[in-house]
Coordinates of C-alpha atoms in Angstrom, one line a residue:
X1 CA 85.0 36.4 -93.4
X2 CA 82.9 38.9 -91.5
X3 CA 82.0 42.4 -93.5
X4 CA 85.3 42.8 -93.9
X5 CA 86.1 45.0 -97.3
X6 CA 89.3 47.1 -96.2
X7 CA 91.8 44.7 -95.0
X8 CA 94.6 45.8 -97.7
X9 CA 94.5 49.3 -97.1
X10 CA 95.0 48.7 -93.4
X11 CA 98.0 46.6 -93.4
X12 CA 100.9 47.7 -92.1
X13 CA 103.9 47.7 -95.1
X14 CA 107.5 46.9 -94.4
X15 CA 108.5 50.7 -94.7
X16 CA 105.6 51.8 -92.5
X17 CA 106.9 49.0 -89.7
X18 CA 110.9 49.9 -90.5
X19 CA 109.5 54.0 -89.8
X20 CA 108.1 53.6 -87.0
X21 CA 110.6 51.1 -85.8
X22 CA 113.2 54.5 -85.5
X23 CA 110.6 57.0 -84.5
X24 CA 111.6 58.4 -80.8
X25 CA 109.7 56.4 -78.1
X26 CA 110.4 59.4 -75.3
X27 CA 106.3 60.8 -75.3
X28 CA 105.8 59.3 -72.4
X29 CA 108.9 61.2 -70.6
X30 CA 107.2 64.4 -71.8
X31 CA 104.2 63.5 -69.6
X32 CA 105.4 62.3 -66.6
X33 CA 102.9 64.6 -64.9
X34 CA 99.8 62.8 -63.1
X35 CA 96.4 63.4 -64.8
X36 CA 93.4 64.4 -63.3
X37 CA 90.4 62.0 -63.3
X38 CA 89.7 62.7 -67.1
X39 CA 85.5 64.3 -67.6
X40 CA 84.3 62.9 -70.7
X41 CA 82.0 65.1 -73.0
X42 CA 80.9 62.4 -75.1
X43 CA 80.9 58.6 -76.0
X44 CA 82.6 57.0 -78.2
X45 CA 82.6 54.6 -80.8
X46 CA 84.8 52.3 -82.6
X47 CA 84.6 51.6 -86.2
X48 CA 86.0 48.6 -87.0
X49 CA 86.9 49.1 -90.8
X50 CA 89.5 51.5 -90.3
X51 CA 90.2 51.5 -86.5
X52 CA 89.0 55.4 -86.0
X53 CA 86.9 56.7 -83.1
X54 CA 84.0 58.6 -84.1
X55 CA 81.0 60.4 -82.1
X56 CA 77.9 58.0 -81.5
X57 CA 74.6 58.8 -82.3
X58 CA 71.4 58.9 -79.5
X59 CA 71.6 57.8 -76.2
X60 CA 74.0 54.9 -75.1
X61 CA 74.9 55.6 -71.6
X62 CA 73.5 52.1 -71.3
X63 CA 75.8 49.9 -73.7
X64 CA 78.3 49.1 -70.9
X65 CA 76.0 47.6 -68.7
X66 CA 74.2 45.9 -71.7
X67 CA 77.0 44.4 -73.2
X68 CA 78.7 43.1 -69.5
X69 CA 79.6 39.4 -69.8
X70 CA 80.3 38.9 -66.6
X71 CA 79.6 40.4 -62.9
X72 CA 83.3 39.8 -61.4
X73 CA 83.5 42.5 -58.4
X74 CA 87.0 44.1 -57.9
X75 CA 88.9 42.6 -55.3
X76 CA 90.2 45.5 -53.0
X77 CA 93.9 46.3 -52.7
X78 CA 93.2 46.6 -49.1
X79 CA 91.6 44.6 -47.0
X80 CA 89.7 46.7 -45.0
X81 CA 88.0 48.5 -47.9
X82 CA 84.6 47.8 -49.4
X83 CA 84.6 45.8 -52.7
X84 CA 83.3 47.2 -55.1
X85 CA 81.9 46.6 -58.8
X86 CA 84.3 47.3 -61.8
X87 CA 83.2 50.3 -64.0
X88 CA 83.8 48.7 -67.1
X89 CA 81.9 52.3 -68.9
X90 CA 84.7 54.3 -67.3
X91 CA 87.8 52.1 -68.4
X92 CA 86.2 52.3 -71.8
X93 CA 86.7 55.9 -71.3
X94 CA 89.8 56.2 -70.5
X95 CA 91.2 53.4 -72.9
X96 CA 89.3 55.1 -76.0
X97 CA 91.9 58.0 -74.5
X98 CA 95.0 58.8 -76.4
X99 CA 97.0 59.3 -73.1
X100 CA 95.3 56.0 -71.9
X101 CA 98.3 54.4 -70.6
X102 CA 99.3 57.5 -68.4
X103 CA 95.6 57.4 -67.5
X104 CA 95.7 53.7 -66.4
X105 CA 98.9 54.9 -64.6
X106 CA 96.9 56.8 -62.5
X107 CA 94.1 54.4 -61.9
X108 CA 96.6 51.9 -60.5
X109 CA 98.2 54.4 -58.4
X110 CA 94.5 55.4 -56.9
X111 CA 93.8 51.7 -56.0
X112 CA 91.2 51.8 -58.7
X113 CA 92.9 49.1 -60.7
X114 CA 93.3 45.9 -59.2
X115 CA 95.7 43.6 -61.0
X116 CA 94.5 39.8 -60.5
X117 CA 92.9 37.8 -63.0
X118 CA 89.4 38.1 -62.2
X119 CA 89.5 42.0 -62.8
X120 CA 91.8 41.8 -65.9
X121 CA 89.6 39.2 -67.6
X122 CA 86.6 40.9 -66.7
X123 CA 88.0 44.1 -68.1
X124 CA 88.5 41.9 -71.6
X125 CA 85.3 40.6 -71.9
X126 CA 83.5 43.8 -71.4
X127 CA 85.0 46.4 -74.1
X128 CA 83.3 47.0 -77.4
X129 CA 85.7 48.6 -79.1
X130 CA 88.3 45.6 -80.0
X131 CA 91.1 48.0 -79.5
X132 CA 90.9 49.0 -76.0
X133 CA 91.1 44.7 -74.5
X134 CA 94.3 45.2 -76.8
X135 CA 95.3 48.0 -75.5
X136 CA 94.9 47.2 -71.6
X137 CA 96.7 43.9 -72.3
X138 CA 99.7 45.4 -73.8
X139 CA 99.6 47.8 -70.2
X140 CA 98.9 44.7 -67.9
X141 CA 102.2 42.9 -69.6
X142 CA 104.1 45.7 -69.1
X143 CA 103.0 45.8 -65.5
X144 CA 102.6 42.8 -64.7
X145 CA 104.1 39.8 -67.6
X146 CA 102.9 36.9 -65.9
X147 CA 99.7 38.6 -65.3
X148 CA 99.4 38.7 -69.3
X149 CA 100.4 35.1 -69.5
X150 CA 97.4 33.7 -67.6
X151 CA 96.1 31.3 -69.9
X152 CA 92.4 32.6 -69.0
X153 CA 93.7 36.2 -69.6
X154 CA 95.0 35.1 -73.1
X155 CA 91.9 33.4 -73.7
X156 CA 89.1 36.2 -73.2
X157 CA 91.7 38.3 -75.2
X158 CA 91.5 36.0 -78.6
X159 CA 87.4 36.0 -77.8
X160 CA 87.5 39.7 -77.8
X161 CA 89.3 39.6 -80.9
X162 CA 87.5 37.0 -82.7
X163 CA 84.0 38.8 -82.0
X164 CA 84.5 42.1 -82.3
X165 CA 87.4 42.4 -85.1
X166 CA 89.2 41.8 -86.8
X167 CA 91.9 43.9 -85.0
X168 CA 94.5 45.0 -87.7
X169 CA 98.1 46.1 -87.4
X170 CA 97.0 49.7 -88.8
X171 CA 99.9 52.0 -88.7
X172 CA 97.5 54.4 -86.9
X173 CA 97.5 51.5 -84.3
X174 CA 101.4 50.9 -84.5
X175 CA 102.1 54.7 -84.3
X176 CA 99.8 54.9 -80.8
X177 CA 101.4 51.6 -78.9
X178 CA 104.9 52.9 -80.1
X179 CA 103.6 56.5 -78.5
X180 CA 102.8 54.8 -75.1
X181 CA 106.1 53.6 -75.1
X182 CA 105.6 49.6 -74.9
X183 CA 105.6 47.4 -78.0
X184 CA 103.8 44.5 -79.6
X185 CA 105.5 41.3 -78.2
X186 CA 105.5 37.6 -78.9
X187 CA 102.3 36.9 -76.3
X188 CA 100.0 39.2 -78.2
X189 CA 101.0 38.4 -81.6
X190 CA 100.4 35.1 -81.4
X191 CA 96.8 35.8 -79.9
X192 CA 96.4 38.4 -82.6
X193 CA 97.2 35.6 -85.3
X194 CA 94.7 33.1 -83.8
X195 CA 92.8 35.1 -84.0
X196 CA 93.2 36.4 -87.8
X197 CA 93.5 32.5 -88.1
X198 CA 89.9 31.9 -86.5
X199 CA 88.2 35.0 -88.9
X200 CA 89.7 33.3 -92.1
X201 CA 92.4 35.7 -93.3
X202 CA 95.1 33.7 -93.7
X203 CA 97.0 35.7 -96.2
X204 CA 96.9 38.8 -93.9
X205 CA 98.6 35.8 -91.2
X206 CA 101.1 35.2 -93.9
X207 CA 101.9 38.7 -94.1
X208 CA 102.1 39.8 -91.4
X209 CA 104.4 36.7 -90.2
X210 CA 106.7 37.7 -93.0
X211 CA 107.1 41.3 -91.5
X212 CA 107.6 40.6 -87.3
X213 CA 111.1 41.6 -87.7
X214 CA 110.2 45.2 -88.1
X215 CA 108.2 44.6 -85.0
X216 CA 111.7 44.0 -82.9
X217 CA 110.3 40.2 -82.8
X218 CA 112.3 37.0 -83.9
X219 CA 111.1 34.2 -85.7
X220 CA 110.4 31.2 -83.0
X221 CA 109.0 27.7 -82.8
X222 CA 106.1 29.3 -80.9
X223 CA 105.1 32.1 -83.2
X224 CA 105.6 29.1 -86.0
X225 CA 103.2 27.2 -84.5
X226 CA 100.8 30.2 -84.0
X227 CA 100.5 31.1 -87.8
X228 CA 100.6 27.5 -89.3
X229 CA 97.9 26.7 -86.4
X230 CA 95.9 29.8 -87.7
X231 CA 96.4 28.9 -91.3
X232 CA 95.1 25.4 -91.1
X233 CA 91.8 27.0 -89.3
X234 CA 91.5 29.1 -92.2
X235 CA 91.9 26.3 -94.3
X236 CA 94.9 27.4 -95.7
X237 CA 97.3 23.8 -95.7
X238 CA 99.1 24.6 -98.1
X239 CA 100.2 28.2 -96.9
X240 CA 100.4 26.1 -93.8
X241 CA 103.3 23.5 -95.3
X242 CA 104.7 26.3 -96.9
X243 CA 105.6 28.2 -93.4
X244 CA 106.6 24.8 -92.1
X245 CA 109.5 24.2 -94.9
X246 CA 110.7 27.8 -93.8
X247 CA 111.2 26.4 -90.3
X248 CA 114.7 25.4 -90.6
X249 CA 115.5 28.3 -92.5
X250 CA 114.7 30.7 -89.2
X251 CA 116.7 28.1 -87.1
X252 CA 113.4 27.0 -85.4
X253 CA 112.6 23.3 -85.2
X254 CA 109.8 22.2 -85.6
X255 CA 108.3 20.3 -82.1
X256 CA 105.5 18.0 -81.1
X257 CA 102.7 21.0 -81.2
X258 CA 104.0 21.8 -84.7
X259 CA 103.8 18.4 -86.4
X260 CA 100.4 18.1 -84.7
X261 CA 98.8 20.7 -85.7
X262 CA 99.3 19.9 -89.5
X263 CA 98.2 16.4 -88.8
X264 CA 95.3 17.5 -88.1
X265 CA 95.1 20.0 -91.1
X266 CA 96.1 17.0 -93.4
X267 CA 93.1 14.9 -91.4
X268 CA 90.4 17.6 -91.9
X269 CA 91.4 17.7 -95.6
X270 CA 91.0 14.2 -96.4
X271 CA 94.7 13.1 -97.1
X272 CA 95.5 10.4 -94.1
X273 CA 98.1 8.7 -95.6
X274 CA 100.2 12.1 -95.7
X275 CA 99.3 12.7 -91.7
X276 CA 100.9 8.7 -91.5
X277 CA 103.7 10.1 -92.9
X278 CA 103.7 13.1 -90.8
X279 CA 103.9 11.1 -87.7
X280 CA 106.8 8.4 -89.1
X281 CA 108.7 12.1 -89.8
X282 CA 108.0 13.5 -86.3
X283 CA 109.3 9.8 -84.5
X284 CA 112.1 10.5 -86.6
X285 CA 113.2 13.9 -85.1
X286 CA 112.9 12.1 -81.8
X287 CA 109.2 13.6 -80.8
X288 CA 107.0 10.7 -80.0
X289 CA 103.4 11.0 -80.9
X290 CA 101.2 11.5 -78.1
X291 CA 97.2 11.1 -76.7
X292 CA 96.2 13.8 -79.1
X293 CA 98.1 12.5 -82.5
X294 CA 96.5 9.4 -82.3
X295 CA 93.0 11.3 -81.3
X296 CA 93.6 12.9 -84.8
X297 CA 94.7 10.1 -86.5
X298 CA 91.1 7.9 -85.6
X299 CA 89.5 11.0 -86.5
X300 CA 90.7 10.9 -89.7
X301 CA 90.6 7.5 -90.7
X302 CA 87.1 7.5 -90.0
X303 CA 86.5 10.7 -91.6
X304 CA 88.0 8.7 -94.8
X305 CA 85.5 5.3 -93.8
X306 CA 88.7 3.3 -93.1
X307 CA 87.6 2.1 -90.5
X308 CA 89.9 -1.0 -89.3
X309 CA 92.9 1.8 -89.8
X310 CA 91.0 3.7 -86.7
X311 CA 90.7 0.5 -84.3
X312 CA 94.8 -0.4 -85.1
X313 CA 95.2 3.1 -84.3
X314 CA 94.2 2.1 -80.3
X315 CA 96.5 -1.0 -80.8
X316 CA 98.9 0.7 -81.7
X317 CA 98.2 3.2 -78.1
X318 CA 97.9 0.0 -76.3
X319 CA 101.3 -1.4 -77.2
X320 CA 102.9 2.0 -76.7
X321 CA 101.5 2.4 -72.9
X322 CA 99.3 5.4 -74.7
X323 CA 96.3 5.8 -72.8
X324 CA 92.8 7.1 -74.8
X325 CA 91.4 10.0 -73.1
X326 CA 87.2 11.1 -73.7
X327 CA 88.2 13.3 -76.8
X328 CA 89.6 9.8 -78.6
X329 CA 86.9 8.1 -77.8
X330 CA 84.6 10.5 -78.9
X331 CA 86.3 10.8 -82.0
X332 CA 86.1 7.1 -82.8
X333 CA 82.2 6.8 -81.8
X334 CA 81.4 9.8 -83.6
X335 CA 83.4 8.9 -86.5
X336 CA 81.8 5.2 -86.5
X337 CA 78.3 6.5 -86.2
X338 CA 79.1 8.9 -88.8
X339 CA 81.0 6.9 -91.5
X340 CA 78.5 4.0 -90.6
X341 CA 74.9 2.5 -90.6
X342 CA 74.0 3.1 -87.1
X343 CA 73.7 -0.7 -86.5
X344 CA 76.8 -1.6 -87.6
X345 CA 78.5 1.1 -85.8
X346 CA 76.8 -0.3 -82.5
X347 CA 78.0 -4.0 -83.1
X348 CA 81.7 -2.8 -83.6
X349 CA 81.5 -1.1 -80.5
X350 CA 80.1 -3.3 -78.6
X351 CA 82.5 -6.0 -80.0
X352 CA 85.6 -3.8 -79.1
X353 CA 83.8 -2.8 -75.4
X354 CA 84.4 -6.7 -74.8
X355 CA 87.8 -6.9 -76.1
X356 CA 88.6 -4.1 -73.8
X357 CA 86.0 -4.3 -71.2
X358 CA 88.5 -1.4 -69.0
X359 CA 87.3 0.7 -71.8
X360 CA 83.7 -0.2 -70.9
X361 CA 83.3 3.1 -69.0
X362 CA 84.7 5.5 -71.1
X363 CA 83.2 4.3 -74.0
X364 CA 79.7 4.1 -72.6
X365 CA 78.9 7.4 -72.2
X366 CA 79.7 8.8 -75.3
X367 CA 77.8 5.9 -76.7
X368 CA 74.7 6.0 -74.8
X369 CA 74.3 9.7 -76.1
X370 CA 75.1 8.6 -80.1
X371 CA 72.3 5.6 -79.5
X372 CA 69.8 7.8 -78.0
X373 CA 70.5 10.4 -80.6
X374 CA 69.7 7.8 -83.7
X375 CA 66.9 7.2 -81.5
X376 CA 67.9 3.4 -80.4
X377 CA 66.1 2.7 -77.8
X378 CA 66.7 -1.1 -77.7
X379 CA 70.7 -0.9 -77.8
X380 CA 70.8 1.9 -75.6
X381 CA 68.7 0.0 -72.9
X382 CA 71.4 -3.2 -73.5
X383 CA 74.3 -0.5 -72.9
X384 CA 72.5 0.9 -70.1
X385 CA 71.9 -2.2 -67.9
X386 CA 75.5 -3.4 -69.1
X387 CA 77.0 -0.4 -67.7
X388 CA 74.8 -1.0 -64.3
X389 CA 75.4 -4.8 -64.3
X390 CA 79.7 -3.9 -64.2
X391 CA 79.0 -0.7 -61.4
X392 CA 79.5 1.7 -63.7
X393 CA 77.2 4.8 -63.3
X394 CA 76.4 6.9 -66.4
X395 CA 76.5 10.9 -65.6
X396 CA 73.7 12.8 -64.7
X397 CA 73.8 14.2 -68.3
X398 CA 74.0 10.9 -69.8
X399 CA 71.7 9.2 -67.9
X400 CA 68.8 11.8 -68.6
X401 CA 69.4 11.9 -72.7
X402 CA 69.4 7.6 -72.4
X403 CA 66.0 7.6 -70.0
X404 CA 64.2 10.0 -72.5
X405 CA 65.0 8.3 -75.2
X406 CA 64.0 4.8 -73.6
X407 CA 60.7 6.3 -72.8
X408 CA 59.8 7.2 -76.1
X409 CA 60.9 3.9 -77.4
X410 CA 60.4 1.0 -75.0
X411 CA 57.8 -0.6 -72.8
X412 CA 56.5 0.9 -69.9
X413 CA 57.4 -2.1 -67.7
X414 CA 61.2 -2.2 -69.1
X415 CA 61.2 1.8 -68.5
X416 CA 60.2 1.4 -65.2
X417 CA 62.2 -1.8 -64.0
X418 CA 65.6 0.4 -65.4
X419 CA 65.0 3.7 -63.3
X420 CA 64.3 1.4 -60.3
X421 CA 67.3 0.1 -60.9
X422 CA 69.4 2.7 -61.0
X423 CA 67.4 4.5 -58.0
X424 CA 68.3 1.8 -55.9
X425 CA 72.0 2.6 -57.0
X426 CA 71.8 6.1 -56.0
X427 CA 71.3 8.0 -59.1
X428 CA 69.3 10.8 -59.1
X429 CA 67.3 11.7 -62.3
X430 CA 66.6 15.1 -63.6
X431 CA 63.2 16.8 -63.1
X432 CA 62.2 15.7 -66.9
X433 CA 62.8 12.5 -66.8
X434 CA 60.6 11.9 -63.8
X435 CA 57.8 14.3 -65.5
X436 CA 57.5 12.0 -68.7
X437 CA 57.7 8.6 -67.1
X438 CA 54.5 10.5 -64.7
X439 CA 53.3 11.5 -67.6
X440 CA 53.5 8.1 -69.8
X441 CA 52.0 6.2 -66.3
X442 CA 48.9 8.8 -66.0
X443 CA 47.8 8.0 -69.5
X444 CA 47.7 4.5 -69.6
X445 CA 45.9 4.5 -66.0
X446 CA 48.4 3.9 -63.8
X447 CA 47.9 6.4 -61.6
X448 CA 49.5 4.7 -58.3
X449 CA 52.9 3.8 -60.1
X450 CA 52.9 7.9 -61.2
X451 CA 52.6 9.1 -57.6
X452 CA 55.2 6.6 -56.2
X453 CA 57.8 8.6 -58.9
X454 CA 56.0 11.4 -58.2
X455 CA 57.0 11.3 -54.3
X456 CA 60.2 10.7 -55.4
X457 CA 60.6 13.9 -57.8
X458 CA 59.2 15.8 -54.6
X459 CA 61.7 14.1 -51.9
X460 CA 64.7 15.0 -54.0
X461 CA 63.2 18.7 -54.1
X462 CA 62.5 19.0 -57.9
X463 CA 59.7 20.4 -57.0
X464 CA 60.0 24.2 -56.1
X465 CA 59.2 26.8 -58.3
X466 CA 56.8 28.1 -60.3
X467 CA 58.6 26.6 -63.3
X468 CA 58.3 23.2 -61.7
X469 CA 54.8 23.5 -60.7
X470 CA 53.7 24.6 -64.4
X471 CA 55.1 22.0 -65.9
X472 CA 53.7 19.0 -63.1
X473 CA 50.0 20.9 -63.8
X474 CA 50.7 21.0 -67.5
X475 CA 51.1 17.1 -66.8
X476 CA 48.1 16.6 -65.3
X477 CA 46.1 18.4 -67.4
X478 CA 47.0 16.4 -70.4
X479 CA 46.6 13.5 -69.1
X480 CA 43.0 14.6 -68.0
X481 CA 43.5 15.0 -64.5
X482 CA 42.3 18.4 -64.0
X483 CA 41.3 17.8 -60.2
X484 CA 45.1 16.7 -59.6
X485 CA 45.9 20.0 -61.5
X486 CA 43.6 22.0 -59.6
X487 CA 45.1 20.4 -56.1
X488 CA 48.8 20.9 -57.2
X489 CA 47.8 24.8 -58.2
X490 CA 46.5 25.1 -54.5
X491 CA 49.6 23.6 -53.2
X492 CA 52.3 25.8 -55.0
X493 CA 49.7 28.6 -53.2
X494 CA 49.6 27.4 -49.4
X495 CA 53.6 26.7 -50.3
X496 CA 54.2 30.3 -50.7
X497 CA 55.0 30.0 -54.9
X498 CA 52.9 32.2 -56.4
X499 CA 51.2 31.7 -59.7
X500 CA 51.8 33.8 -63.3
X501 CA 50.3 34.1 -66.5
X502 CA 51.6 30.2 -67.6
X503 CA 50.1 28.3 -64.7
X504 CA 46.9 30.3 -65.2
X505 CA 47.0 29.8 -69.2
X506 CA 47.4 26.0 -68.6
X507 CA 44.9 25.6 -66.4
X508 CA 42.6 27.2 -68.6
X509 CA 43.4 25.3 -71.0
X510 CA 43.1 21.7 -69.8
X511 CA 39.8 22.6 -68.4
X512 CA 38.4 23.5 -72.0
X513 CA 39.8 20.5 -73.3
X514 CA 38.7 18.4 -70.8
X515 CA 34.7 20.3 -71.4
X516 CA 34.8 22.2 -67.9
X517 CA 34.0 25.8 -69.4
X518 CA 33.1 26.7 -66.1
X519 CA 35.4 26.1 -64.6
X520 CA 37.9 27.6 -66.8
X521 CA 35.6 30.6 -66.9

C-alpha cells in the first residue's frame, strides 16, 4: 500500500451514498449559460489524502510539460485547420474547475476539444491530479459512450489511477459528479476497482462492492468479475471466494472470465488441486476451459514442482484441439527452469521439442533466452543450429541474447561458423553482437576475420552516429589498436559526425594505456 493513512475516513457510508442518491441533480439547468474562457490566478494542486485542492508553492508553470507522457497532436475537427498540440496545462485548469463540465462544454463547442482516442488518451496520461483523468472520463462517456469504452482509453485510465491514487469515493467526490449532473457507471467502477485491486486495498473493494446500489448500479457478472479479479491481485482469495458464493445470490452466473480468474488466484497461492477442481466445476456449468486455463494450470503445477502434472496438462490441450499460445509456453519453460536444475529442465524440453517437433518453434525462443540466461552456452548453441537446421529463424531479440551468450562461452571458431550461418540465411544481427565478436577476433590476432564482420556491421548501416563510432573506437582501443582508433575518429570527422566528450575521453584513454602520452596529450 502506498502512504496511504486516511482511507476510512474517506469512504463513502451507505447513508452518505442513499443522501446523495435524492439530492436534486438540476445545477447544471441553473447554468445553462456559456462561460467565458476561464483566467486562472493560480495553480493548483491535488492532495491525494483527502481529495482537496490547495494552492502550490514556487514556480511550476513547468509541471505540465514535465510530466507529459506522450506528444499526441490534436487532430483538427476541420480539415482545413492547422493541427495543433494539446494543452494538457490548460485542461488541468479547467478540470481542477468546479464548473469543469460546463467548461469542457464549451471547449467542445469551440473546436478545442477533439473527441478521438488519441486526444482522450493523451488527455489521461497527462493529468497530475488523479481526479481530473476521472473526471474528463465520466464527461467523454457522457458524450460520447463508446468513446469511453475504448479498451486503450480504459486502459491509461486504470494507469492514471494506479500511479497517482488511490482515487476514493469521497463524498466530496460523489457530491461534485452528482453536481455535474452525470453519475458513476458500471465502466468506471470497474476501472476504479482494478485499480483499488492493483494498490492492495481489498477491503475498501469489498466495501465499496457491497454499497453500488446506492450508486443506481446493479450487481452484474462483469462488476463480479472486476472485484474478485482485484481481490485476488491483492491477495485477498478468500474475500475473493467469498464474493464468488454471493454470485447466485445477485442472480449473476458466474462465466468463463470468473472461474478463471480464481484459478489463477488458487495457482499463485499454492493450492492446484483446488484450481483442478475449479475447472471440473466450470465444464460442469457448460463453460469449457480455454488457452489461458490451461496456461494457468502448467503455471501452477510447476509452481508446486509437479512437474509431469504440467506436461499432461498439453495432452490434455492436444486431445481437446487446444492450441498453446507464447504465454503457455513461457509459463511451462519458465516454470521448468525455475522448479528445476537447469540441466534437467533442458533435457525435458528438448525431449518434449521431439515429441512435438510443430512445437519446435514456439518453444525455441523462449528457450534460447532461459539457456543464455543460466549462461549455457553449449545447449543454447545445440538449440540454435537445431532451430536453423528445421528453417526456423529466431527473432532479432532472441538471436542477439543467444549470440552474446555464445561468445562469452564458446570457441571462437564455433562462434564464427554459427553467425555465418545464419548471415547466409538472412538474419541481420544487432550492432553488439557484431562489436564483441570484432572485439573477441582483434584480441586473439585475427585482425582480417574482424574487418570482414566489420564490413558487414558497416554495409547494414550500424554504423552512424556518434554513439556507434564511440563504441567501435572504444573497441579498438582495448584491443590495442590505437591507429585503427585514431583512423575511425577521422572517419566519423570527414563523415560529417562530430565528436563529444566520450569519443575524446576514450581516446585518451587507450592511448595512456597503450604508453602514447603524447599522443594523448
Amino acid at each position: 500500500m502506498r502512504g496511504f493513512s486516511s482511507l476510512s475516513s474517506s469512504r463513502a457510508s451507505p447513508v452518505v451514498l442513499r443522501n446523495l442518491n435524492k439530492e436534486s441533480s438540476s445545477l447544471e439547468k441553473s447554468n445553462k449559460q456559456n462561460p467565458s474562457k476561464p483566467k486562472f490566478q493560480h495553480k493548483q494542486t491535488y492532495n491525494k489524502y483527502n481529495n482537496t485542492v490547495a494552492p502550490s508553492r514556487g514556480n511550476s508553470s513547468s509541471s505540465s510539460s514535465r510530466n507529459s507522457r506522450v506528444s499526441l497532436s490534436d487532430s483538427s475537427v476541420s480539415v482545413n485547420k492547422q493541427v495543433k498540440p494539446i494543452d494538457h496545462h490548460y485542461i488541468s485548469q479547467i478540470l481542477a474547475r468546479k464548473d469543469w463540465f460546463l467548461l469542457l462544454r464549451h471547449e467542445l463547442k469551440a473546436q478545442r476539444i477533439n473527441l478521438v482516442p488519441q486526444f482522450v488518451v493523451s488527455v489521461l496520461q497527462n493529468q497530475e491530479n488523479p481526479l481530473h483523468p476521472l473526471r474528463f472520463y465520466i464527461w467523454v462517456s457522457n458524450i460520447e459512450p463508446l468513446l469511453a469504452k475504448n479498451q486503450s482509453v480504459k486502459g491509461v485510465l486504470a494507469n492514471a489511477f494506479f500511479r497517482k491514487g488511490p482515487v476514493v469515493l469521497s463524498v466530496e467526490l460523489l457530491r461534485d459528479i452528482k453536481s455535474s449532473g452525470f453519475r458513476v457507471n458500471e465502466d468506471l467502477l470497474c476501472v476504479l476497482i482494478g485499480s483499488w485491486g492493483r494498490l492492495g486495498l481489498a477491503k475498501y473493494c469489498a466495501d465499496i462492492f457491497g454499497q453500488i446500489s446506492f450508486l443506481g448500479i446493479s450487481p452484474s457478472t462483469r462488476l463480479y468479475n472486476a472485484v474478485i479479479d482485484a481481490l485476488v491481485k491483492s491477495n485477498s482469495i478468500d474475500l475473493a471466494y467469498l464474493k464468488f458464493q454471493q454470485m447466485l445470490v445477485d442472480n449473476c452466473k458466474p462465466d468463463r472470465f470468473t472461474y478463471n480468474i480464481l484459478i489463477h488466484g488458487v495457482c499463485k497461492a499454492g493450492v492446484v488441486d483446488e484450481a483442478l477442481r475449479l475447472v471440473k466445476q466450470m465444464e460442469g456449468l457448460g463453460c469449457s476451459p480455454n488457452v489461458f486455463t490451461y496456461t494457468i494450470l502448467i503455471d501452477g503445477f510447476c509452481n508446486a514442482k509437479r512437474v509431469d502434472e504440467a506436461f499432461k496438462i498439453l495432452d490434455i490441450m492436444k486431445k481437446r484441439n487446444v492450441s498453446p499460445n507464447e504465454a503457455t509456453v513461457r509459463s511451462l519453460v519458465h516454470g521448468l527452469f525455475r522448479c528445476l536444475a537447469p540441466q534437467k529442465a533442458f533435457e525435458l524440453l528438448v525431449r518434449f521439442m521431439e515429441k512435438e517437433p510443430r512445437m519446435w518453434k514456439l518453444v525455441s525462443d523462449t528457450l534460447l533466452c532461459s539457456l543464455s540466461n543460466n549462461s549455457m552456452a553449449r545447449e543454447a548453441a545445440i538449440i540454435l543450429r537445431k532451430t536453423g537446421e528445421r528453417g526456423f529463424m529466431p527473432d532479432t531479440s532472441t538471436f542477439n541474447i543467444t549470440m552474446t551468450c555464445l561468445i562469452k562461452g564458446l570457441d571462437i571458431n564455433e562462434i564464427c561458423g554459427i553467425l555465418d550461418n545464419f548471415i547466409e540465411r538472412g538474419v541481420k544481427p544487432g550492432f553488439t553482437i557484431y562489436l564483441a565478436l570484432i572485439e573477441a577476433l582483434y584480441k586473439v590476432g585475427r585482425g582480417t576475420e574482424g574487418d570482414c564482420y566489420l564490413n558487414h556491421m558497416v554495409k547494414d548501416g550500424l554504423v552512424s552516429n556518434v554513439s556507434s563510432y564511440n563504441m567501435l573506437i572504444d573497441c579498438f582501443c582495448k584491443a590495442s589498436m590505437t591507429d585503427r582508433a585514431t583512423e575511425t575518429f577521422n572517419e566519423m570527422r570527414h563523415r560529417g559526425v562530430a565528436p563529444n566528450l566520450v569519443t575524446f575521453n576514450t581516446l585518451i584513454s587507450g592511448h595512456c594505456k597503450n604508453g602514447e602520452v603524447h599522443k594523448a596529450l
